XYZ file of C-alpha atoms in Angstrom:
705
model
C -4.958 -22.732 -7.578
C -1.422 -22.518 -6.177
C 1.104 -24.089 -8.497
C 4.374 -25.666 -7.448
C 7.061 -23.246 -8.636
C 9.993 -25.004 -6.981
C 11.317 -26.695 -10.127
C 11.012 -23.484 -12.135
C 12.670 -21.136 -9.616
C 15.313 -23.577 -8.315
C 15.992 -25.809 -11.314
C 18.472 -28.657 -11.670
C 18.204 -28.493 -15.448
C 17.419 -25.618 -17.801
C 16.590 -25.534 -21.491
C 16.853 -22.593 -23.872
C 14.592 -22.631 -26.903
C 15.487 -20.371 -29.818
C 18.550 -18.592 -31.127
C 19.954 -15.094 -31.376
C 21.489 -12.758 -28.846
C 18.845 -13.187 -26.162
C 19.168 -16.954 -25.987
C 22.957 -16.735 -26.077
C 22.813 -14.396 -23.082
C 20.672 -16.850 -21.110
C 23.323 -19.548 -21.515
C 26.186 -17.132 -20.827
C 24.591 -15.738 -17.673
C 23.845 -19.215 -16.305
C 27.452 -20.237 -16.865
C 28.821 -17.018 -15.336
C 26.639 -17.479 -12.242
C 28.094 -20.954 -11.824
C 24.938 -22.941 -12.476
C 25.829 -26.525 -11.587
C 22.965 -28.272 -13.353
C 22.469 -29.252 -16.969
C 21.999 -26.676 -19.731
C 20.233 -27.736 -22.910
C 19.514 -25.879 -26.150
C 16.738 -26.411 -28.684
C 17.086 -25.006 -32.213
C 16.019 -26.515 -35.548
C 19.437 -25.693 -37.033
C 21.240 -27.779 -34.366
C 23.551 -24.852 -33.643
C 26.124 -24.634 -30.868
C 26.086 -21.717 -28.403
C 28.719 -21.206 -25.702
C 29.677 -24.845 -25.935
C 26.102 -26.144 -25.730
C 24.972 -28.156 -28.768
C 21.328 -27.842 -29.750
C 18.788 -30.530 -30.447
C 16.221 -29.863 -33.137
C 13.028 -30.328 -31.074
C 11.949 -30.334 -27.430
C 11.032 -33.999 -27.837
C 14.745 -34.691 -28.427
C 15.769 -33.403 -24.977
C 17.247 -35.953 -22.533
C 14.249 -35.483 -20.254
C 11.680 -32.973 -19.041
C 13.608 -29.791 -18.113
C 12.928 -28.074 -14.808
C 13.009 -24.553 -16.260
C 12.785 -23.378 -19.854
C 13.497 -20.034 -21.498
C 11.298 -19.726 -24.581
C 12.844 -17.174 -26.934
C 10.688 -17.614 -30.049
C 7.831 -15.534 -31.526
C 4.425 -15.387 -29.883
C 2.686 -17.973 -32.057
C 5.548 -20.444 -31.755
C 5.598 -19.777 -28.003
C 2.086 -21.179 -27.636
C 2.993 -24.353 -29.509
C 6.193 -24.761 -27.495
C 4.419 -24.286 -24.168
C 1.925 -27.005 -25.101
C 4.738 -29.434 -25.979
C 6.584 -28.678 -22.720
C 3.435 -29.090 -20.655
C 2.701 -32.438 -22.297
C 6.202 -33.733 -21.512
C 6.071 -32.671 -17.825
C 8.469 -29.721 -17.756
C 8.752 -27.811 -14.475
C 7.905 -24.402 -15.905
C 8.822 -21.811 -18.495
C 9.669 -18.154 -19.025
C 7.767 -16.714 -21.998
C 9.983 -13.958 -23.383
C 7.873 -12.992 -26.408
C 5.721 -9.870 -26.401
C 2.581 -9.142 -28.399
C 0.060 -10.585 -25.964
C -2.376 -8.696 -23.700
C -0.039 -5.708 -23.342
C -0.580 -5.035 -27.056
C -4.358 -5.459 -27.028
C -5.036 -1.805 -27.873
C -2.991 -2.113 -31.081
C -3.745 -5.732 -31.982
C -7.145 -7.256 -31.269
C -5.718 -10.751 -31.646
C -3.331 -10.282 -28.715
C -5.856 -10.926 -25.949
C -6.978 -14.176 -27.583
C -3.372 -15.292 -27.949
C -2.787 -14.808 -24.223
C -5.805 -16.964 -23.421
C -4.497 -19.620 -25.802
C -1.112 -19.485 -24.061
C -2.679 -20.105 -20.646
C -4.722 -22.978 -22.019
C -1.623 -24.501 -23.610
C 0.282 -24.349 -20.314
C -2.312 -26.308 -18.372
C -0.884 -27.058 -14.929
C 2.680 -26.151 -15.930
C 3.661 -22.765 -14.429
C 4.727 -19.995 -16.802
C 6.197 -16.554 -16.128
C 5.072 -13.812 -18.475
C 4.594 -13.492 -21.350
C 6.530 -10.306 -22.157
C 8.927 -11.254 -19.395
C 12.691 -11.405 -18.819
C 12.605 -14.281 -16.358
C 14.325 -14.702 -13.013
C 17.636 -14.733 -11.177
C 18.191 -17.127 -8.271
C 21.431 -15.887 -6.715
C 21.137 -18.355 -3.845
C 21.556 -21.414 -6.049
C 23.170 -19.804 -9.090
C 20.182 -20.692 -11.247
C 18.721 -18.167 -13.666
C 16.896 -17.669 -16.920
C 17.956 -14.149 -17.806
C 18.577 -12.795 -21.333
C 20.682 -9.747 -20.469
C 23.311 -8.320 -18.172
C 22.638 -8.125 -14.442
C 24.506 -7.033 -11.351
C 23.663 -9.922 -9.016
C 26.266 -12.149 -7.402
C 25.967 -15.364 -5.407
C 24.767 -14.868 -1.830
C 23.931 -17.186 1.077
C 20.849 -15.205 2.091
C 19.199 -11.972 1.052
C 16.120 -10.172 -0.208
C 13.847 -10.966 -3.128
C 12.583 -8.367 -5.606
C 9.543 -8.842 -7.848
C 8.504 -6.446 -10.593
C 6.430 -6.379 -13.755
C 9.064 -4.182 -15.398
C 12.080 -6.032 -16.779
C 14.023 -2.807 -17.253
C 13.494 -1.750 -13.644
C 14.571 -5.228 -12.591
C 17.861 -4.877 -14.497
C 18.500 -1.469 -12.929
C 17.817 -2.750 -9.423
C 20.303 -5.588 -9.848
C 22.934 -2.969 -10.680
C 22.657 -1.319 -7.246
C 25.973 -0.669 -5.502
C 24.642 -0.179 -1.993
C 25.666 -3.437 -0.352
C 22.186 -4.959 -0.529
C 22.364 -8.770 -0.857
C 19.820 -9.709 -3.532
C 18.853 -13.369 -3.310
C 16.264 -13.431 -6.082
C 14.819 -11.225 -8.807
C 11.664 -12.244 -10.644
C 10.044 -10.322 -13.482
C 6.335 -11.049 -13.747
C 5.481 -9.673 -17.191
C 1.822 -9.912 -18.130
C 1.061 -12.395 -15.341
C -1.179 -14.346 -17.688
C -1.200 -17.354 -15.381
C 0.772 -16.700 -12.206
C 0.215 -13.530 -10.198
C 2.850 -11.511 -8.411
C 1.337 -12.538 -5.082
C 1.592 -16.219 -6.003
C 5.261 -15.873 -6.967
C 5.998 -14.102 -3.684
C 4.245 -16.881 -1.763
C 6.510 -19.431 -3.432
C 9.606 -17.429 -2.471
C 8.469 -17.394 1.154
C 9.093 -21.150 1.271
C 12.843 -20.491 1.087
C 14.175 -19.654 4.581
C 17.129 -17.830 3.015
C 14.832 -15.013 1.852
C 14.946 -12.260 4.491
C 12.519 -9.696 3.004
C 10.526 -9.239 -0.186
C 10.198 -6.033 -2.179
C 7.352 -5.723 -4.673
C 7.207 -3.194 -7.496
C 3.454 -3.251 -8.173
C 1.547 -1.831 -11.119
C -1.792 -3.408 -10.170
C -2.952 -5.821 -7.478
C -5.502 -7.964 -9.277
C -7.184 -10.252 -6.751
C -7.005 -8.699 -3.244
C -7.684 -12.089 -1.648
C -4.435 -13.464 -3.111
C -2.520 -10.569 -1.567
C -4.251 -11.169 1.733
C -3.127 -14.810 1.647
C 0.421 -13.628 0.890
C 0.400 -11.205 3.822
C -0.755 -13.896 6.237
C 1.910 -16.327 5.040
C 4.601 -13.634 5.268
C 3.497 -12.918 8.837
C 3.720 -16.602 9.743
C 7.165 -16.852 8.138
C 8.309 -13.576 9.780
C 9.378 -12.177 6.404
C 8.558 -8.466 5.983
C 6.983 -7.197 2.755
C 7.331 -3.765 1.183
C 5.829 -2.357 -1.999
C 6.577 0.396 -4.450
C 3.097 0.945 -5.888
C 2.950 3.051 -9.021
C -0.141 4.914 -10.213
C -0.610 7.513 -7.472
C -0.897 10.272 -10.054
C -3.862 8.686 -11.824
C -7.012 10.249 -10.493
C -10.466 8.787 -10.864
C -12.188 12.173 -10.832
C -13.565 12.447 -14.350
C -17.124 12.087 -13.184
C -16.907 12.766 -9.461
C -20.323 12.893 -7.878
C -19.261 13.027 -4.244
C -16.558 14.600 -2.142
C -15.487 11.074 -1.177
C -14.641 10.086 -4.739
C -12.714 13.311 -5.178
C -10.674 12.639 -2.050
C -10.082 8.963 -2.712
C -9.041 9.085 -6.351
C -7.668 5.861 -7.746
C -4.786 5.431 -5.312
C -6.565 5.458 -1.958
C -7.684 1.859 -2.430
C -4.110 0.712 -3.004
C -2.888 2.612 0.050
C -5.690 1.193 2.181
C -5.037 -2.348 0.955
C -1.331 -2.151 1.741
C -2.058 -0.723 5.192
C -4.535 -3.508 5.876
C -2.036 -6.156 4.766
C 0.811 -4.753 6.853
C 2.891 -4.031 3.741
C 4.992 -0.865 3.949
C 4.702 1.453 0.968
C 7.620 3.335 -0.594
C 7.481 5.906 -3.377
C 10.931 5.792 -4.961
C 13.517 3.187 -5.900
C 16.384 4.418 -3.664
C 14.176 4.319 -0.540
C 12.822 0.953 -1.683
C 16.357 -0.488 -1.730
C 17.412 1.122 1.554
C 14.292 -0.210 3.298
C 15.042 -3.723 2.067
C 18.569 -3.316 3.411
C 17.305 -2.188 6.818
C 14.834 -5.072 6.968
C 17.486 -7.591 5.889
C 19.664 -6.586 8.836
C 17.004 -6.082 11.508
C 13.546 -7.105 10.384
C 10.754 -4.645 11.266
C 11.741 -1.989 13.782
C 10.139 -2.302 17.218
C 9.238 1.389 17.382
C 9.408 4.557 15.320
C 11.572 6.248 17.975
C 15.028 7.160 16.653
C 18.370 8.190 18.060
C 20.736 10.134 15.846
C 24.407 10.958 16.332
C 26.669 13.172 14.246
C 29.792 15.234 14.772
C 28.113 18.372 13.412
C 25.304 20.533 14.693
C 24.286 21.163 11.101
C 23.838 17.460 10.459
C 21.917 17.017 13.708
C 19.502 19.760 12.708
C 19.218 18.396 9.186
C 18.338 14.946 10.527
C 15.632 16.367 12.778
C 14.197 18.481 9.970
C 14.215 15.575 7.510
C 12.024 13.536 9.838
C 9.481 16.346 10.172
C 6.003 15.327 8.990
C 7.033 11.660 9.029
C 5.759 9.045 11.459
C 9.072 9.237 13.332
C 10.219 10.942 16.498
C 13.396 11.563 18.492
C 12.603 10.903 22.164
C 14.379 13.078 24.723
C 17.329 11.517 26.507
C 16.621 9.593 29.679
C 18.561 10.213 32.874
C 20.697 7.094 32.493
C 21.611 8.094 28.947
C 22.639 11.582 30.034
C 24.835 10.178 32.783
C 26.591 7.764 30.436
C 27.016 10.420 27.753
C 28.434 12.931 30.222
C 30.978 10.365 31.405
C 32.015 9.664 27.799
C 31.939 13.177 26.332
C 32.685 15.488 29.244
C 31.113 18.861 30.037
C 31.768 20.557 26.698
C 29.008 18.768 24.775
C 25.340 19.731 25.026
C 23.318 16.543 25.364
C 20.245 16.071 23.209
C 18.681 13.780 20.617
C 19.762 14.195 17.795
C 23.201 14.488 19.337
C 26.146 16.512 18.082
C 29.041 14.820 19.896
C 31.651 17.171 18.361
C 35.074 15.707 17.457
C 36.854 15.579 20.816
C 36.909 11.772 20.773
C 37.323 11.297 16.995
C 39.831 8.578 16.125
C 39.590 6.777 19.489
C 37.498 3.663 18.835
C 36.994 2.857 22.513
C 35.814 6.365 23.403
C 33.617 6.630 20.293
C 32.006 3.304 21.164
C 31.418 4.431 24.758
C 29.857 7.694 23.583
C 27.583 6.117 21.004
C 26.473 3.113 23.045
C 24.010 4.969 25.345
C 22.100 6.164 22.284
C 21.372 2.552 21.271
C 18.866 2.246 24.115
C 16.139 -0.376 24.405
C 13.334 2.167 23.919
C 14.799 3.300 20.574
C 13.939 1.491 17.344
C 17.048 2.535 15.406
C 20.309 4.326 16.123
C 21.459 6.396 13.143
C 25.150 7.288 12.980
C 25.617 10.055 10.418
C 28.998 9.428 8.785
C 30.078 10.672 5.355
C 33.193 8.967 4.001
C 35.275 11.227 1.715
C 36.174 9.710 -1.653
C 39.626 11.301 -1.489
C 41.147 9.669 1.618
C 38.844 7.925 4.104
C 41.545 6.280 6.218
C 40.770 8.465 9.261
C 37.149 7.257 9.103
C 38.174 3.676 9.931
C 37.627 4.439 13.624
C 33.997 5.344 12.916
C 33.431 2.074 11.067
C 34.931 0.045 13.908
C 32.965 1.944 16.546
C 29.688 1.428 14.678
C 30.339 -2.315 14.472
C 31.244 -2.418 18.166
C 28.051 -0.586 19.183
C 25.972 -3.057 17.205
C 27.754 -6.033 18.760
C 27.586 -4.755 22.348
C 24.048 -3.354 22.289
C 22.323 -5.923 20.112
C 20.131 -3.046 18.899
C 19.521 -1.936 15.293
C 22.295 0.404 14.144
C 22.603 2.212 10.808
C 25.482 4.211 9.405
C 23.934 6.952 7.274
C 25.752 8.939 4.599
C 23.888 12.190 4.017
C 24.932 11.976 0.337
C 24.585 8.527 -1.277
C 27.961 8.795 -3.032
C 29.749 9.196 0.312
C 29.148 5.563 1.322
C 32.014 3.472 -0.141
C 31.026 0.016 -1.358
C 33.798 -1.760 0.572
C 32.719 -0.046 3.794
C 29.088 -0.879 3.020
C 29.981 -4.559 2.635
C 31.899 -4.601 5.939
C 29.058 -2.955 7.816
C 26.478 -5.325 6.342
C 28.588 -8.353 7.274
C 28.586 -7.113 10.884
C 24.832 -6.483 10.960
C 25.117 -2.692 10.713
C 22.897 -1.204 8.011
C 24.749 1.143 5.645
C 22.223 3.633 4.269
C 22.931 5.824 1.277
C 21.197 9.187 1.777
C 19.633 10.915 4.775
C 16.165 11.234 3.235
C 16.277 7.576 2.223
C 17.289 6.654 5.787
C 14.260 8.399 7.273
C 11.879 6.863 4.755
C 13.351 3.429 5.380
C 13.022 3.823 9.157
C 9.424 4.985 8.818
C 8.574 2.029 6.585
C 10.388 -0.543 8.724
C 8.603 0.722 11.837
C 5.176 0.627 10.164
C 5.451 -3.114 9.438
C 5.203 -3.932 13.133
C 1.426 -3.811 12.690
C 0.387 -7.301 11.523
C -2.030 -7.864 8.640
C -5.706 -8.106 9.408
C -6.887 -11.713 9.646
C -10.140 -10.858 7.850
C -9.830 -10.406 4.067
C -11.184 -7.248 2.401
C -14.802 -7.186 1.288
C -14.681 -8.101 -2.425
C -15.910 -5.416 -4.823
C -18.439 -7.752 -6.402
C -19.799 -7.483 -9.933
C -19.854 -4.351 -12.031
C -23.090 -2.413 -11.731
C -24.947 0.570 -13.117
C -25.852 2.989 -10.351
C -28.565 5.547 -9.747
C -28.457 8.304 -7.152
C -31.119 7.998 -4.466
C -32.820 11.081 -3.185
C -31.438 12.336 0.099
C -34.579 11.202 1.911
C -34.270 7.700 0.417
C -30.592 7.543 1.319
C -31.262 8.542 4.901
C -34.133 6.098 5.222
C -31.849 3.264 4.165
C -29.094 4.384 6.529
C -31.576 4.663 9.397
C -32.246 0.956 9.013
C -28.643 0.391 10.063
C -28.809 2.799 13.000
C -27.311 5.920 11.433
C -28.868 8.862 13.291
C -30.553 11.450 11.043
C -32.514 14.647 11.777
C -36.283 14.550 12.132
C -37.690 15.487 8.737
C -40.561 15.591 6.281
C -40.582 15.304 2.473
C -42.909 17.375 0.323
C -43.560 17.377 -3.413
C -44.830 20.970 -3.094
C -43.067 24.009 -1.623
C -43.550 23.499 2.132
C -44.997 26.060 4.523
C -45.320 26.440 8.260
C -48.198 23.985 8.510
C -46.293 21.343 6.562
C -43.466 21.445 9.086
C -45.508 21.939 12.222
C -44.236 18.668 13.702
C -40.634 19.803 13.478
C -38.774 22.011 15.940
C -37.078 25.177 14.663
C -34.537 26.148 13.530
C -35.170 24.322 10.271
C -33.167 23.365 7.191
C -34.747 23.400 3.731
C -33.217 21.377 0.901
C -34.111 20.888 -2.731
C -33.648 17.200 -3.510
C -32.087 15.726 -6.641
C -28.617 17.349 -6.502
C -25.359 15.896 -5.262
C -23.862 19.262 -4.313
C -26.829 21.236 -3.024
C -24.863 24.008 -1.335
C -23.095 24.980 -4.541
C -26.430 25.030 -6.377
C -28.158 27.188 -3.803
C -30.467 24.313 -2.858
C -29.884 24.564 0.899
C -31.248 27.173 3.337
C -30.251 27.004 6.985
C -31.526 28.351 10.299
C -35.114 28.986 9.150
C -38.137 29.704 11.284
C -41.468 28.129 10.385
C -42.635 31.500 9.123
C -39.610 31.909 6.837
C -40.042 28.471 5.316
C -42.634 29.472 2.697
C -40.564 32.266 1.159
C -37.398 30.179 1.195
C -39.184 27.368 -0.659
C -40.596 29.766 -3.253
C -37.093 31.023 -3.994
C -35.767 27.501 -4.502
C -36.191 25.528 -7.716
C -36.800 21.848 -6.959
C -39.204 19.020 -7.715
C -39.050 17.706 -4.164
C -38.265 19.358 -0.854
C -36.762 18.008 2.340
C -37.361 19.916 5.590
C -35.317 18.912 8.629
C -34.651 20.006 12.154
C -31.302 21.759 12.172
C -28.634 19.922 14.177
C -27.168 22.258 16.766
C -24.239 22.205 19.153
C -21.701 20.994 16.573
C -18.179 20.392 17.816
C -16.914 19.377 14.377
C -18.118 18.127 11.013
C -16.813 14.891 9.509
C -17.105 13.122 6.203
C -17.839 9.394 6.240
C -17.762 7.909 2.768
C -17.443 4.524 1.099
C -16.619 4.002 -2.567
C -16.524 0.737 -4.478
C -13.031 0.262 -5.887
C -13.112 -2.471 -8.523
C -9.419 -3.250 -7.966
C -9.318 -3.344 -4.170
C -12.775 -3.585 -2.576
C -14.771 -0.973 -0.677
C -12.760 2.056 0.473
C -13.891 3.829 3.631
C -12.797 7.461 3.765
C -12.927 9.495 6.967
C -12.124 13.176 6.825
C -12.943 16.733 7.698
C -16.463 17.321 6.433
C -18.532 20.140 5.059
C -18.429 22.050 1.799
C -14.654 22.616 2.037
C -13.719 18.949 2.259
C -11.526 18.955 -0.858
C -9.859 22.198 0.193
C -8.750 20.824 3.568
C -7.578 17.477 2.130
C -7.736 16.031 5.626
C -8.696 12.409 5.204
C -7.658 8.811 5.757
C -8.841 5.722 3.885
C -9.339 2.135 5.041
C -10.654 -1.008 3.374
C -13.834 -2.637 4.622
C -14.400 -4.424 6.885
C -13.037 -2.323 9.731
C -13.201 -2.752 13.475
C -14.130 -0.049 15.960
C -10.478 0.202 16.999
C -9.502 0.779 13.357
C -11.939 3.684 13.157
C -10.684 5.170 16.425
C -7.064 4.939 15.274
C -7.903 6.481 11.893
C -9.726 9.422 13.479
C -6.629 10.201 15.531
C -4.638 10.820 12.330
C -6.944 13.637 11.171
C -5.969 17.276 11.597
C -9.440 17.911 12.941
C -8.989 15.331 15.725
C -8.128 17.931 18.412
C -11.553 19.499 17.833
C -13.191 16.134 18.465
C -11.397 15.731 21.782
C -12.125 19.220 23.100
C -9.738 21.845 21.745
C -8.595 24.444 24.315
C -11.283 23.665 26.816
C -14.143 23.462 24.344
C -16.663 20.598 24.597
C -15.539 17.286 23.115
C -17.537 15.297 20.609
C -19.192 12.017 21.551
C -16.507 9.673 20.158
C -18.521 6.497 20.736
C -21.396 7.983 18.728
C -19.040 8.855 15.862
C -17.575 5.357 15.773
C -21.068 3.843 15.972
C -22.144 5.933 12.979
C -19.163 4.785 10.929
C -19.783 1.144 11.799
C -23.451 1.584 10.858
C -22.497 2.943 7.432
C -20.241 -0.078 7.005
C -23.079 -2.447 7.951
C -25.295 -0.860 5.307
C -22.630 -1.166 2.607
C -21.786 -4.790 3.409
C -25.461 -5.745 3.417
C -25.800 -4.279 -0.100
C -22.294 -4.943 -1.402
C -23.605 -6.264 -4.716
C -25.589 -3.073 -5.375
C -23.972 -0.075 -3.686
C -21.333 1.905 -5.552
C -20.981 4.817 -3.181
C -22.211 6.111 0.155
C -21.397 9.488 1.608
C -22.459 11.127 4.823
C -21.223 14.711 4.684
C -21.401 16.286 7.062
C -21.701 13.931 9.984
C -22.352 16.604 12.610
C -20.582 15.681 15.825
C -21.929 17.105 19.080
C -21.147 16.281 22.724
C -24.219 14.030 22.791
C -24.522 12.412 19.339
C -23.334 12.128 15.729
C -25.994 12.947 13.126
C -25.954 12.459 9.355
C -26.996 15.935 8.224
C -26.628 15.004 4.540
C -26.391 11.672 2.779
C -25.783 10.452 -0.740
C -26.064 6.881 -2.024
C -25.371 5.527 -5.492
C -26.660 2.024 -6.051
C -28.060 -0.227 -8.719
C -31.823 -0.560 -9.247
C -33.843 -2.321 -6.532
C -34.077 -5.640 -8.368
C -30.310 -6.035 -7.944
C -30.256 -5.321 -4.216
C -29.692 -8.266 -1.927
C -33.036 -9.282 -0.479
C -34.991 -6.951 -2.757
C -36.833 -3.773 -1.859
C -40.364 -3.392 -0.685
C -42.884 -0.949 -2.017
C -43.348 2.352 -0.131
C -44.838 2.030 3.317
C -48.549 2.724 2.859
C -48.870 4.236 6.322
C -45.943 6.599 5.672
C -46.000 7.313 1.921
C -43.367 10.047 2.156
C -40.720 7.923 3.886
C -39.459 6.620 0.540
C -39.171 3.255 -1.132
C -36.541 1.948 1.305
C -38.859 2.189 4.283
C -39.554 -1.532 4.469
C -36.097 -2.811 3.456
C -34.136 -5.469 5.295
C -32.204 -4.106 8.265
C -32.667 -3.401 11.966
C -35.649 -1.312 12.902
C -34.955 2.203 14.132
C -36.220 1.201 17.569
C -33.433 -1.398 17.786
C -30.738 1.286 17.452
C -29.048 2.596 20.558
């Protein structure tokens, strides 16, 4: 249910309940911000704070307040919320801690949070364990501490679960206009996504930055992304938790690669939300988006008056999704006219200092670099803190280039402290983005360019209920995958050590595997390139309860990993990567959330280091790309059909040849058959060794192409 947060976030009247320093600060900060509405105070002692006289009880207030700061203990908070809800208040900030965040120390805490939500009913509440919000557009805030915001006409919104990080972000001195800050606390009732959706209704919000600890319901974030797209308001996220790895009981290579953060990365990519990894880049990206919106392309131009800075800019962008396109003929002509023959023309450009101080000539020299095929022009300018008067010409020229070209322009200080605040404010007012730090500038450009990809209209496949999973034998896993048109080698299964006669229907060379192990190679349970005659001895040397004999796939161009893991927080994560026994060593992978389209798979494959092998490296044969994509889509079909049962699927390696893509090994973890959608049939009586999935729902092998 979406609640109406308009009264809470843009109140005409506010009430403060409680006493002490925190409540005094709320009143002081509202008065300092110039809040024009009514301010009321509730305290049993009928005290007076900052000129506001208290009433003893909420029932004594002149009317239902739009927004309330509740600064009393956790038990009293629940009672107060119930009284406010009954009287029709617009919403409340629950400052008290000791709710779900303290559950590990206090068993009662979780119950208290549930009681708080029940007491609120339909009335929206922020928190608990929450500082509140700042609305710098209307001068309305419930905030119990200092902050660095000032009134603005338009600007960005910042949402975070951390009140301390929120305070620090308001103290930025980078020229970023902050329109709203909301701390979300425990999000007992209202999620971060729901708050962001409410902020999107205000046309004065130019971009939204989200400091995210956990996503919760992916469908709510999907709804947010779609609304942000429709409103043309870009979203970025600083997602924490990348260092937490879910590898304590890793069965497959996929789980080892994915860890706990791949799902978050895949979700953000799917939603068209750019991800940042540090607070300075987070702020600089918001600044860039406030001035320009998403960049049209990741192509950059860069200008500096030093060859060292030009090289540093190029090096900083290395390994990022950015590039500096070579100068076009028209650009070279215009630059030659402006700079003369003494300057070597390139991108990044060192224009030397021959024209320094002449605004007209500097503008003429910089203007060709703000070309239509370039997403952002970066002007590297460091203002000295001693005497920056000679740098006035650079400021004027940057503003002139922005005005005449209409293209995105940023003035970048290589060191953050070399961007004066007064200059930053002037540049921002003229639509030029002042960026503090060269690394931050590159990260911001990369993020702003990535947002040009819209969110997927289809929501992620939900993770479904928790389940206990068993590992199928390799033969069972392949039989199930075959039903969804995943190609596998011809094979036989034997409960006894096989010999030449057992495998007479198979063509050599052969592969012998001992079933029942996730990592057979490491356990010595795989023998390759066998003749029929060598099969008996190989089987005798292998300890296993069941044996799988297969025709060996030949003509490999490359080996891939195709894996899907159930991520309880985000959905089902598809991982594509370099396959084989050295998968973790290469760390060459990309993750997406199901469902994916064929074009998504093709684009993801192009990001892999092994992609040149797939396309025919140095004249070698290329892999059958359509067959690879078909195999991935078939794995997806299998997972979606059994989304309430499957925990993990891995095909590793998927052997890619010029003619086909074959699952040489497969692993599936899923709950017992009674929990599988549609149920499972008993083993096929005509083919008793095909496994218990032989008759399961899915297309017949003959229907696969």
